[in-house]
Amino acid sequence: MSQYLMKNKRGVIMGVANDASIAWAIAEAVHKEGAKIAFTYPNEAILKRVTSLAETIQPDSPIVKCNVSEPGDIHQAFSQIKEQWGEIDFVLHAIAFSDRHQLTGRYVDTTRENFLKTMEISCFSLTEICKEASALMPHGGSILALTYLGANRVIPHYNVMGVAKAALESSVRYLAADLGPQNIRVNAISSGTIRTAASSGIGDFHYIMNWNKNNSPLRRNVLVEEVGKAGLYMLSDLSSAVTGDVHYVDCGYNIIGMKAVDAPDLIIND
Ligand code: NAD
């Protein structure tokens, strides 16, 4: 068993909604390497799906409620995990939310209410989770969040989510500096576009995916399993000297400055 990268490691995976979720791909990747996983769920509808997925890999997985916008839920969830396990080694934050009606059209039309809700769920939650999780990591650990290029560049319709991801990436750096002396690493993966429940709420997502496919250096979109493998790297000791980093797993799309000369012209319904 000693060859397994995640042998004797226990961690919390937050953000599985269904089997298309990036969190599920990372859960499968770390599970294959021997990790024990606790899952969280925000509501009863998702609990059913998380429970049936968790049973396929680890029938005794702790599954705890954590709606990150409910005051006290994050503390309660990590208290329950502490009761069961005492200590943990890793946490995945794969959580984002914004009103889908504002993930289309202009950023300037974002409402105050949705701006604050988006920031609370998609950004602030990482800070609160780091505080609670770090108390359960006396021997160090690895915390990973998921972000997107819309943090740094204007992507059509990504709007307030791009602003939240910019704040999330900045949070990763501040959290890495705060928790580094405890040997707790905090990083983010900036994933290329993947069709999931969350991304299907973004306006013209099909067009955005096709554009990325035609213009990324690898001329394709990233597979969710590839983000899973990168998640394994970040959550395991393979990345033991990496912290405060935003690691692109996007077939290289982030380096591109303009449309490829061989890329077809796309119309919005392509
Ligand atoms: P997903 O819909 O499978 O996952 C989003 C998760 O957020 C869901 O499990 C949902 O339950 C959870 N969530 C929303 N509000 C919550 C709340 N109040 N409390 C707790 N959980 C809550 O979609 P996904 O694409 O796998 O998203 C995972 C992460 O990856 C997100 O941070 C997303 O922004 C990021 N990301 C996705 C893409 C993509 O193209 N799909 C690209 C880059 C980054």
PDB file of C-alpha atoms in Angstrom, residues 113-238:
ATOM      1  CA  GLU A 113     -27.891  41.831  -3.123  1.00  0.00           C
ATOM      2  CA  ASN A 114     -26.454  39.427  -5.705  1.00  0.00           C
ATOM      3  CA  PHE A 115     -22.978  40.981  -5.489  1.00  0.00           C
ATOM      4  CA  LEU A 116     -22.894  40.328  -1.731  1.00  0.00           C
ATOM      5  CA  LYS A 117     -24.412  36.836  -2.013  1.00  0.00           C
ATOM      6  CA  THR A 118     -21.967  35.848  -4.769  1.00  0.00           C
ATOM      7  CA  MET A 119     -18.977  37.112  -2.759  1.00  0.00           C
ATOM      8  CA  GLU A 120     -20.173  35.441   0.434  1.00  0.00           C
ATOM      9  CA  ILE A 121     -20.698  31.989  -1.071  1.00  0.00           C
ATOM     10  CA  SER A 122     -17.980  31.949  -3.742  1.00  0.00           C
ATOM     11  CA  CYS A 123     -15.214  33.838  -1.903  1.00  0.00           C
ATOM     12  CA  PHE A 124     -15.653  34.527   1.812  1.00  0.00           C
ATOM     13  CA  SER A 125     -16.562  30.892   2.513  1.00  0.00           C
ATOM     14  CA  LEU A 126     -12.970  29.861   1.694  1.00  0.00           C
ATOM     15  CA  THR A 127     -11.636  32.143   4.434  1.00  0.00           C
ATOM     16  CA  GLU A 128     -14.038  30.792   7.046  1.00  0.00           C
ATOM     17  CA  ILE A 129     -13.345  27.212   5.926  1.00  0.00           C
ATOM     18  CA  CYS A 130      -9.578  27.795   6.215  1.00  0.00           C
ATOM     19  CA  LYS A 131     -10.044  29.067   9.757  1.00  0.00           C
ATOM     20  CA  GLU A 132     -12.075  26.030  10.835  1.00  0.00           C
ATOM     21  CA  ALA A 133     -10.036  23.475   8.862  1.00  0.00           C
ATOM     22  CA  SER A 134      -6.646  24.766  10.011  1.00  0.00           C
ATOM     23  CA  ALA A 135      -7.658  24.061  13.620  1.00  0.00           C
ATOM     24  CA  LEU A 136      -7.916  20.371  12.609  1.00  0.00           C
ATOM     25  CA  MET A 137      -4.513  20.313  10.882  1.00  0.00           C
ATOM     26  CA  PRO A 138      -1.908  20.226  13.680  1.00  0.00           C
ATOM     27  CA  HIS A 139       0.611  18.531  11.381  1.00  0.00           C
ATOM     28  CA  GLY A 140      -0.033  20.713   8.330  1.00  0.00           C
ATOM     29  CA  GLY A 141      -2.261  20.160   5.344  1.00  0.00           C
ATOM     30  CA  SER A 142      -3.393  21.245   1.909  1.00  0.00           C
ATOM     31  CA  ILE A 143      -6.418  23.385   1.051  1.00  0.00           C
ATOM     32  CA  LEU A 144      -7.491  23.803  -2.556  1.00  0.00           C
ATOM     33  CA  ALA A 145     -10.033  26.122  -4.221  1.00  0.00           C
ATOM     34  CA  LEU A 146     -11.272  26.291  -7.810  1.00  0.00           C
ATOM     35  CA  THR A 147     -11.136  29.412  -9.899  1.00  0.00           C
ATOM     36  CA  TYR A 148     -11.499  30.535 -13.508  1.00  0.00           C
ATOM     37  CA  LEU A 149      -9.752  32.838 -15.985  1.00  0.00           C
ATOM     38  CA  GLY A 150     -12.694  35.249 -15.686  1.00  0.00           C
ATOM     39  CA  ALA A 151     -10.882  36.485 -12.534  1.00  0.00           C
ATOM     40  CA  ASN A 152      -8.208  38.159 -14.681  1.00  0.00           C
ATOM     41  CA  ARG A 153      -9.764  38.701 -18.099  1.00  0.00           C
ATOM     42  CA  VAL A 154     -13.217  39.754 -19.189  1.00  0.00           C
ATOM     43  CA  ILE A 155     -15.180  36.670 -20.278  1.00  0.00           C
ATOM     44  CA  PRO A 156     -18.648  37.356 -21.695  1.00  0.00           C
ATOM     45  CA  HIS A 157     -21.424  36.919 -19.079  1.00  0.00           C
ATOM     46  CA  TYR A 158     -19.056  35.800 -16.281  1.00  0.00           C
ATOM     47  CA  ASN A 159     -19.646  39.201 -14.661  1.00  0.00           C
ATOM     48  CA  VAL A 160     -19.814  39.255 -10.847  1.00  0.00           C
ATOM     49  CA  MET A 161     -18.463  35.713 -10.700  1.00  0.00           C
ATOM     50  CA  GLY A 162     -15.237  37.020 -12.255  1.00  0.00           C
ATOM     51  CA  VAL A 163     -15.029  39.678  -9.546  1.00  0.00           C
ATOM     52  CA  ALA A 164     -15.618  37.008  -6.877  1.00  0.00           C
ATOM     53  CA  LYS A 165     -12.949  34.751  -8.411  1.00  0.00           C
ATOM     54  CA  ALA A 166     -10.441  37.651  -8.415  1.00  0.00           C
ATOM     55  CA  ALA A 167     -11.124  38.099  -4.689  1.00  0.00           C
ATOM     56  CA  LEU A 168     -10.891  34.320  -4.197  1.00  0.00           C
ATOM     57  CA  GLU A 169      -7.452  34.212  -5.874  1.00  0.00           C
ATOM     58  CA  SER A 170      -6.265  37.107  -3.716  1.00  0.00           C
ATOM     59  CA  SER A 171      -7.669  35.310  -0.641  1.00  0.00           C
ATOM     60  CA  VAL A 172      -5.620  32.231  -1.595  1.00  0.00           C
ATOM     61  CA  ARG A 173      -2.444  34.323  -1.394  1.00  0.00           C
ATOM     62  CA  TYR A 174      -3.317  35.932   1.965  1.00  0.00           C
ATOM     63  CA  LEU A 175      -4.438  32.603   3.425  1.00  0.00           C
ATOM     64  CA  ALA A 176      -1.262  30.897   2.179  1.00  0.00           C
ATOM     65  CA  ALA A 177       0.833  33.546   3.952  1.00  0.00           C
ATOM     66  CA  ASP A 178      -1.202  33.265   7.183  1.00  0.00           C
ATOM     67  CA  LEU A 179      -1.215  29.456   7.341  1.00  0.00           C
ATOM     68  CA  GLY A 180       2.215  28.687   5.834  1.00  0.00           C
ATOM     69  CA  PRO A 181       4.003  28.776   9.215  1.00  0.00           C
ATOM     70  CA  GLN A 182       1.673  25.906  10.271  1.00  0.00           C
ATOM     71  CA  ASN A 183       2.739  23.977   7.147  1.00  0.00           C
ATOM     72  CA  ILE A 184      -0.758  24.413   5.707  1.00  0.00           C
ATOM     73  CA  ARG A 185      -0.703  25.107   1.986  1.00  0.00           C
ATOM     74  CA  VAL A 186      -3.479  27.012   0.195  1.00  0.00           C
ATOM     75  CA  ASN A 187      -3.713  26.927  -3.599  1.00  0.00           C
ATOM     76  CA  ALA A 188      -6.196  27.253  -6.431  1.00  0.00           C
ATOM     77  CA  ILE A 189      -6.655  25.451  -9.713  1.00  0.00           C
ATOM     78  CA  SER A 190      -7.890  27.646 -12.532  1.00  0.00           C
ATOM     79  CA  SER A 191      -9.829  25.138 -14.590  1.00  0.00           C
ATOM     80  CA  GLY A 192     -10.721  25.487 -18.234  1.00  0.00           C
ATOM     81  CA  THR A 193     -14.398  25.317 -19.148  1.00  0.00           C
ATOM     82  CA  ILE A 194     -16.246  22.110 -18.204  1.00  0.00           C
ATOM     83  CA  ARG A 195     -19.985  21.480 -18.545  1.00  0.00           C
ATOM     84  CA  THR A 196     -21.430  21.187 -15.014  1.00  0.00           C
ATOM     85  CA  ALA A 197     -24.575  22.301 -13.180  1.00  0.00           C
ATOM     86  CA  ALA A 198     -22.876  25.574 -12.171  1.00  0.00           C
ATOM     87  CA  SER A 199     -21.373  26.399 -15.565  1.00  0.00           C
ATOM     88  CA  SER A 200     -24.620  25.715 -17.420  1.00  0.00           C
ATOM     89  CA  GLY A 201     -25.984  28.846 -15.706  1.00  0.00           C
ATOM     90  CA  ILE A 202     -23.489  31.070 -17.569  1.00  0.00           C
ATOM     91  CA  GLY A 203     -24.840  32.810 -20.671  1.00  0.00           C
ATOM     92  CA  ASP A 204     -23.682  31.408 -24.052  1.00  0.00           C
ATOM     93  CA  PHE A 205     -21.557  28.780 -22.258  1.00  0.00           C
ATOM     94  CA  HIS A 206     -21.607  26.520 -25.315  1.00  0.00           C
ATOM     95  CA  TYR A 207     -20.068  29.341 -27.383  1.00  0.00           C
ATOM     96  CA  ILE A 208     -17.414  29.983 -24.717  1.00  0.00           C
ATOM     97  CA  MET A 209     -16.494  26.275 -24.669  1.00  0.00           C
ATOM     98  CA  ASN A 210     -16.204  26.125 -28.446  1.00  0.00           C
ATOM     99  CA  TRP A 211     -14.105  29.292 -28.519  1.00  0.00           C
ATOM    100  CA  ASN A 212     -11.704  27.805 -25.930  1.00  0.00           C
ATOM    101  CA  LYS A 213     -11.513  24.526 -27.864  1.00  0.00           C
ATOM    102  CA  ASN A 214     -10.662  26.278 -31.137  1.00  0.00           C
ATOM    103  CA  ASN A 215      -8.114  28.692 -29.663  1.00  0.00           C
ATOM    104  CA  SER A 216      -6.302  26.880 -26.826  1.00  0.00           C
ATOM    105  CA  PRO A 217      -2.790  25.610 -27.680  1.00  0.00           C
ATOM    106  CA  LEU A 218      -3.968  21.990 -27.262  1.00  0.00           C
ATOM    107  CA  ARG A 219      -7.045  22.683 -29.481  1.00  0.00           C
ATOM    108  CA  ARG A 220      -9.468  21.052 -27.058  1.00  0.00           C
ATOM    109  CA  ASN A 221     -11.251  21.576 -23.759  1.00  0.00           C
ATOM    110  CA  VAL A 222      -9.896  20.148 -20.525  1.00  0.00           C
ATOM    111  CA  LEU A 223     -11.470  16.891 -19.310  1.00  0.00           C
ATOM    112  CA  VAL A 224     -12.868  16.816 -15.784  1.00  0.00           C
ATOM    113  CA  GLU A 225     -10.590  13.841 -15.028  1.00  0.00           C
ATOM    114  CA  GLU A 226      -7.605  16.060 -15.881  1.00  0.00           C
ATOM    115  CA  VAL A 227      -8.680  18.572 -13.235  1.00  0.00           C
ATOM    116  CA  GLY A 228      -9.089  15.541 -10.950  1.00  0.00           C
ATOM    117  CA  LYS A 229      -5.443  14.581 -11.507  1.00  0.00           C
ATOM    118  CA  ALA A 230      -4.268  18.156 -10.912  1.00  0.00           C
ATOM    119  CA  GLY A 231      -6.361  18.211  -7.728  1.00  0.00           C
ATOM    120  CA  LEU A 232      -4.565  15.059  -6.576  1.00  0.00           C
ATOM    121  CA  TYR A 233      -1.219  16.804  -7.169  1.00  0.00           C
ATOM    122  CA  MET A 234      -2.296  19.855  -5.162  1.00  0.00           C
ATOM    123  CA  LEU A 235      -3.828  17.877  -2.271  1.00  0.00           C
ATOM    124  CA  SER A 236      -0.982  15.351  -2.002  1.00  0.00           C
ATOM    125  CA  ASP A 237       2.647  15.712  -0.944  1.00  0.00           C
ATOM    126  CA  LEU A 238       3.646  15.867  -4.633  1.00  0.00           C
TER     127      LEU A 238
END
